[in-house]
Amino acid sequence: MYPRLAFALVFLIITAVVSFQVIFTVPEQPQIITQTGTNIKQDIRCMEFDKPQVLDKDGELNVLVWNIYKQNRDNWKQALDTLSVNKQLLLLQEASLTDDFKSWLVEGHWVSNQVSAFKALGSGAGVISIAQKEPILACAYTSKEPWLRLPKSALYSKYRLSNGETLAVVNIHAINFTVGTKEYTSQLSALERVLKEHKGPVLFAGDFNSWSEERVTAMKKALQKANLQEAKFSQDNRTQFITGLPLDHVFYRGLTLKNAKAPQSDASDHNPLLVSFTLSD
């Protein structure tokens, strides 16, 4: 009996490992994928652009922040069509670079930069920053989940603004499954250090997986070091954990917040965040 149990256990472990390797492909280094029209480029960690253009429109910057749940809901495209109207910047998390999603980018004349944290059945998955204009640069960051060993991702980008300044943008999907906050703080601190060196305005947003008071404290402590303040939502339907704590946040500096809303949506397991800023003179 015992040999049979041992054999069954070994068989299950081998099956799980093989299945994981078949489904998921994890690159050895952070990779970035850029799509401009039908042209797709891939590089390790960072990509610079020859023709960066002004991101804002007449001094206003409208942003969508949304965990899109790998486009698992049938109505994701219709919702994204509506939510992206009059937006200069889309910061999406859990985006899967499927053929359908690539087509949506082409049809909307978007320029996208995605961190390919891993591939699931051949489609790259990770955070993606989308705009009508090319950035100055975009750099990929990944941090592995201690238990699942699949990376969470963040994308650091820099955009030109019409007032002559340079906007630094961080789009993050934070580490989730940990005991304590060591790995969580490490991921945030690596990005905070980059932002401390940036002299211009900053936007830091995404799914922070801030489901405990300890995580909220670690998050705010790290981002306060970069002199960031948090956007307050007048219509606040941000997705909450069972603890009642919101998972998605927007932090900024050097910009004037006009409004921040989080309407309800059934197109993902997260509700979207709609944030508008004006530039400083």
JSON list of N, CA and C in Angstrom, two decimals, residues 197-230:
[
{"chain": "A", "resi": 197, "resn": "GLU", "atom": "N", "xyz": [14.90, 59.50, -8.19]},
{"chain": "A", "resi": 197, "resn": "GLU", "atom": "CA", "xyz": [15.89, 60.12, -9.07]},
{"chain": "A", "resi": 197, "resn": "GLU", "atom": "C", "xyz": [15.25, 60.99, -10.15]},
{"chain": "A", "resi": 198, "resn": "HIS", "atom": "N", "xyz": [13.95, 60.81, -10.35]},
{"chain": "A", "resi": 198, "resn": "HIS", "atom": "CA", "xyz": [13.24, 61.57, -11.38]},
{"chain": "A", "resi": 198, "resn": "HIS", "atom": "C", "xyz": [12.82, 62.93, -10.83]},
{"chain": "A", "resi": 199, "resn": "LYS", "atom": "N", "xyz": [13.13, 64.00, -11.55]},
{"chain": "A", "resi": 199, "resn": "LYS", "atom": "CA", "xyz": [12.88, 65.36, -11.06]},
{"chain": "A", "resi": 199, "resn": "LYS", "atom": "C", "xyz": [11.50, 65.91, -11.45]},
{"chain": "A", "resi": 200, "resn": "GLY", "atom": "N", "xyz": [10.83, 65.27, -12.38]},
{"chain": "A", "resi": 200, "resn": "GLY", "atom": "CA", "xyz": [9.56, 65.79, -12.86]},
{"chain": "A", "resi": 200, "resn": "GLY", "atom": "C", "xyz": [8.36, 65.14, -12.21]},
{"chain": "A", "resi": 201, "resn": "PRO", "atom": "N", "xyz": [7.18, 65.33, -12.79]},
{"chain": "A", "resi": 201, "resn": "PRO", "atom": "CA", "xyz": [5.94, 64.74, -12.26]},
{"chain": "A", "resi": 201, "resn": "PRO", "atom": "C", "xyz": [5.94, 63.21, -12.38]},
{"chain": "A", "resi": 202, "resn": "VAL", "atom": "N", "xyz": [5.14, 62.58, -11.52]},
{"chain": "A", "resi": 202, "resn": "VAL", "atom": "CA", "xyz": [5.12, 61.12, -11.43]},
{"chain": "A", "resi": 202, "resn": "VAL", "atom": "C", "xyz": [3.67, 60.63, -11.32]},
{"chain": "A", "resi": 203, "resn": "LEU", "atom": "N", "xyz": [3.40, 59.50, -11.95]},
{"chain": "A", "resi": 203, "resn": "LEU", "atom": "CA", "xyz": [2.14, 58.78, -11.79]},
{"chain": "A", "resi": 203, "resn": "LEU", "atom": "C", "xyz": [2.47, 57.33, -11.50]},
{"chain": "A", "resi": 204, "resn": "PHE", "atom": "N", "xyz": [1.99, 56.82, -10.38]},
{"chain": "A", "resi": 204, "resn": "PHE", "atom": "CA", "xyz": [2.28, 55.45, -9.93]},
{"chain": "A", "resi": 204, "resn": "PHE", "atom": "C", "xyz": [0.93, 54.80, -9.63]},
{"chain": "A", "resi": 205, "resn": "ALA", "atom": "N", "xyz": [0.52, 53.83, -10.44]},
{"chain": "A", "resi": 205, "resn": "ALA", "atom": "CA", "xyz": [-0.84, 53.31, -10.32]},
{"chain": "A", "resi": 205, "resn": "ALA", "atom": "C", "xyz": [-0.91, 51.83, -10.70]},
{"chain": "A", "resi": 206, "resn": "GLY", "atom": "N", "xyz": [-1.99, 51.19, -10.26]},
{"chain": "A", "resi": 206, "resn": "GLY", "atom": "CA", "xyz": [-2.21, 49.79, -10.64]},
{"chain": "A", "resi": 206, "resn": "GLY", "atom": "C", "xyz": [-2.90, 49.00, -9.54]},
{"chain": "A", "resi": 207, "resn": "ASP", "atom": "N", "xyz": [-2.72, 47.69, -9.64]},
{"chain": "A", "resi": 207, "resn": "ASP", "atom": "CA", "xyz": [-3.27, 46.74, -8.68]},
{"chain": "A", "resi": 207, "resn": "ASP", "atom": "C", "xyz": [-2.18, 46.45, -7.65]},
{"chain": "A", "resi": 208, "resn": "PHE", "atom": "N", "xyz": [-2.31, 47.02, -6.47]},
{"chain": "A", "resi": 208, "resn": "PHE", "atom": "CA", "xyz": [-1.29, 46.89, -5.43]},
{"chain": "A", "resi": 208, "resn": "PHE", "atom": "C", "xyz": [-1.51, 45.67, -4.53]},
{"chain": "A", "resi": 209, "resn": "ASN", "atom": "N", "xyz": [-2.60, 44.94, -4.74]},
{"chain": "A", "resi": 209, "resn": "ASN", "atom": "CA", "xyz": [-2.91, 43.79, -3.88]},
{"chain": "A", "resi": 209, "resn": "ASN", "atom": "C", "xyz": [-2.74, 44.16, -2.41]},
{"chain": "A", "resi": 210, "resn": "SER", "atom": "N", "xyz": [-3.29, 45.29, -2.06]},
{"chain": "A", "resi": 210, "resn": "SER", "atom": "CA", "xyz": [-3.16, 45.83, -0.69]},
{"chain": "A", "resi": 210, "resn": "SER", "atom": "C", "xyz": [-4.30, 45.33, 0.19]},
{"chain": "A", "resi": 211, "resn": "TRP", "atom": "N", "xyz": [-4.28, 44.02, 0.45]},
{"chain": "A", "resi": 211, "resn": "TRP", "atom": "CA", "xyz": [-5.41, 43.40, 1.12]},
{"chain": "A", "resi": 211, "resn": "TRP", "atom": "C", "xyz": [-5.28, 43.30, 2.64]},
{"chain": "A", "resi": 212, "resn": "SER", "atom": "N", "xyz": [-4.18, 43.80, 3.21]},
{"chain": "A", "resi": 212, "resn": "SER", "atom": "CA", "xyz": [-4.02, 43.78, 4.66]},
{"chain": "A", "resi": 212, "resn": "SER", "atom": "C", "xyz": [-3.50, 45.13, 5.13]},
{"chain": "A", "resi": 213, "resn": "GLU", "atom": "N", "xyz": [-3.72, 45.42, 6.41]},
{"chain": "A", "resi": 213, "resn": "GLU", "atom": "CA", "xyz": [-3.23, 46.68, 6.97]},
{"chain": "A", "resi": 213, "resn": "GLU", "atom": "C", "xyz": [-1.71, 46.76, 6.88]},
{"chain": "A", "resi": 214, "resn": "GLU", "atom": "N", "xyz": [-1.04, 45.61, 7.04]},
{"chain": "A", "resi": 214, "resn": "GLU", "atom": "CA", "xyz": [0.43, 45.60, 6.97]},
{"chain": "A", "resi": 214, "resn": "GLU", "atom": "C", "xyz": [0.89, 45.98, 5.56]},
{"chain": "A", "resi": 215, "resn": "ARG", "atom": "N", "xyz": [0.18, 45.50, 4.56]},
{"chain": "A", "resi": 215, "resn": "ARG", "atom": "CA", "xyz": [0.53, 45.83, 3.18]},
{"chain": "A", "resi": 215, "resn": "ARG", "atom": "C", "xyz": [0.25, 47.31, 2.88]},
{"chain": "A", "resi": 216, "resn": "VAL", "atom": "N", "xyz": [-0.85, 47.81, 3.36]},
{"chain": "A", "resi": 216, "resn": "VAL", "atom": "CA", "xyz": [-1.18, 49.22, 3.16]},
{"chain": "A", "resi": 216, "resn": "VAL", "atom": "C", "xyz": [-0.11, 50.11, 3.78]},
{"chain": "A", "resi": 217, "resn": "THR", "atom": "N", "xyz": [0.32, 49.75, 4.98]},
{"chain": "A", "resi": 217, "resn": "THR", "atom": "CA", "xyz": [1.36, 50.52, 5.66]},
{"chain": "A", "resi": 217, "resn": "THR", "atom": "C", "xyz": [2.67, 50.48, 4.88]},
{"chain": "A", "resi": 218, "resn": "ALA", "atom": "N", "xyz": [3.04, 49.28, 4.41]},
{"chain": "A", "resi": 218, "resn": "ALA", "atom": "CA", "xyz": [4.28, 49.12, 3.63]},
{"chain": "A", "resi": 218, "resn": "ALA", "atom": "C", "xyz": [4.20, 49.90, 2.32]},
{"chain": "A", "resi": 219, "resn": "MET", "atom": "N", "xyz": [3.05, 49.86, 1.67]},
{"chain": "A", "resi": 219, "resn": "MET", "atom": "CA", "xyz": [2.84, 50.56, 0.41]},
{"chain": "A", "resi": 219, "resn": "MET", "atom": "C", "xyz": [3.00, 52.07, 0.60]},
{"chain": "A", "resi": 220, "resn": "LYS", "atom": "N", "xyz": [2.30, 52.62, 1.57]},
{"chain": "A", "resi": 220, "resn": "LYS", "atom": "CA", "xyz": [2.33, 54.06, 1.78]},
{"chain": "A", "resi": 220, "resn": "LYS", "atom": "C", "xyz": [3.70, 54.52, 2.26]},
{"chain": "A", "resi": 221, "resn": "LYS", "atom": "N", "xyz": [4.36, 53.73, 3.07]},
{"chain": "A", "resi": 221, "resn": "LYS", "atom": "CA", "xyz": [5.69, 54.09, 3.56]},
{"chain": "A", "resi": 221, "resn": "LYS", "atom": "C", "xyz": [6.68, 54.18, 2.40]},
{"chain": "A", "resi": 222, "resn": "ALA", "atom": "N", "xyz": [6.62, 53.19, 1.49]},
{"chain": "A", "resi": 222, "resn": "ALA", "atom": "CA", "xyz": [7.55, 53.17, 0.35]},
{"chain": "A", "resi": 222, "resn": "ALA", "atom": "C", "xyz": [7.30, 54.35, -0.58]},
{"chain": "A", "resi": 223, "resn": "LEU", "atom": "N", "xyz": [6.05, 54.64, -0.86]},
{"chain": "A", "resi": 223, "resn": "LEU", "atom": "CA", "xyz": [5.74, 55.67, -1.85]},
{"chain": "A", "resi": 223, "resn": "LEU", "atom": "C", "xyz": [5.87, 57.08, -1.29]},
{"chain": "A", "resi": 224, "resn": "GLN", "atom": "N", "xyz": [5.74, 57.24, 0.03]},
{"chain": "A", "resi": 224, "resn": "GLN", "atom": "CA", "xyz": [5.97, 58.54, 0.63]},
{"chain": "A", "resi": 224, "resn": "GLN", "atom": "C", "xyz": [7.43, 58.96, 0.51]},
{"chain": "A", "resi": 225, "resn": "LYS", "atom": "N", "xyz": [8.32, 57.97, 0.42]},
{"chain": "A", "resi": 225, "resn": "LYS", "atom": "CA", "xyz": [9.74, 58.28, 0.25]},
{"chain": "A", "resi": 225, "resn": "LYS", "atom": "C", "xyz": [9.99, 58.97, -1.09]},
{"chain": "A", "resi": 226, "resn": "ALA", "atom": "N", "xyz": [9.12, 58.72, -2.07]},
{"chain": "A", "resi": 226, "resn": "ALA", "atom": "CA", "xyz": [9.23, 59.38, -3.37]},
{"chain": "A", "resi": 226, "resn": "ALA", "atom": "C", "xyz": [8.34, 60.62, -3.44]},
{"chain": "A", "resi": 227, "resn": "ASN", "atom": "N", "xyz": [7.82, 61.04, -2.28]},
{"chain": "A", "resi": 227, "resn": "ASN", "atom": "CA", "xyz": [7.01, 62.26, -2.16]},
{"chain": "A", "resi": 227, "resn": "ASN", "atom": "C", "xyz": [5.73, 62.18, -3.00]},
{"chain": "A", "resi": 228, "resn": "LEU", "atom": "N", "xyz": [5.09, 61.01, -2.98]},
{"chain": "A", "resi": 228, "resn": "LEU", "atom": "CA", "xyz": [3.85, 60.82, -3.72]},
{"chain": "A", "resi": 228, "resn": "LEU", "atom": "C", "xyz": [2.65, 60.96, -2.80]},
{"chain": "A", "resi": 229, "resn": "GLN", "atom": "N", "xyz": [1.56, 61.47, -3.33]},
{"chain": "A", "resi": 229, "resn": "GLN", "atom": "CA", "xyz": [0.30, 61.52, -2.59]},
{"chain": "A", "resi": 229, "resn": "GLN", "atom": "C", "xyz": [-0.73, 60.65, -3.28]},
{"chain": "A", "resi": 230, "resn": "GLU", "atom": "N", "xyz": [-1.72, 60.20, -2.53]},
{"chain": "A", "resi": 230, "resn": "GLU", "atom": "CA", "xyz": [-2.71, 59.28, -3.08]},
{"chain": "A", "resi": 230, "resn": "GLU", "atom": "C", "xyz": [-3.94, 60.01, -3.56]}
]
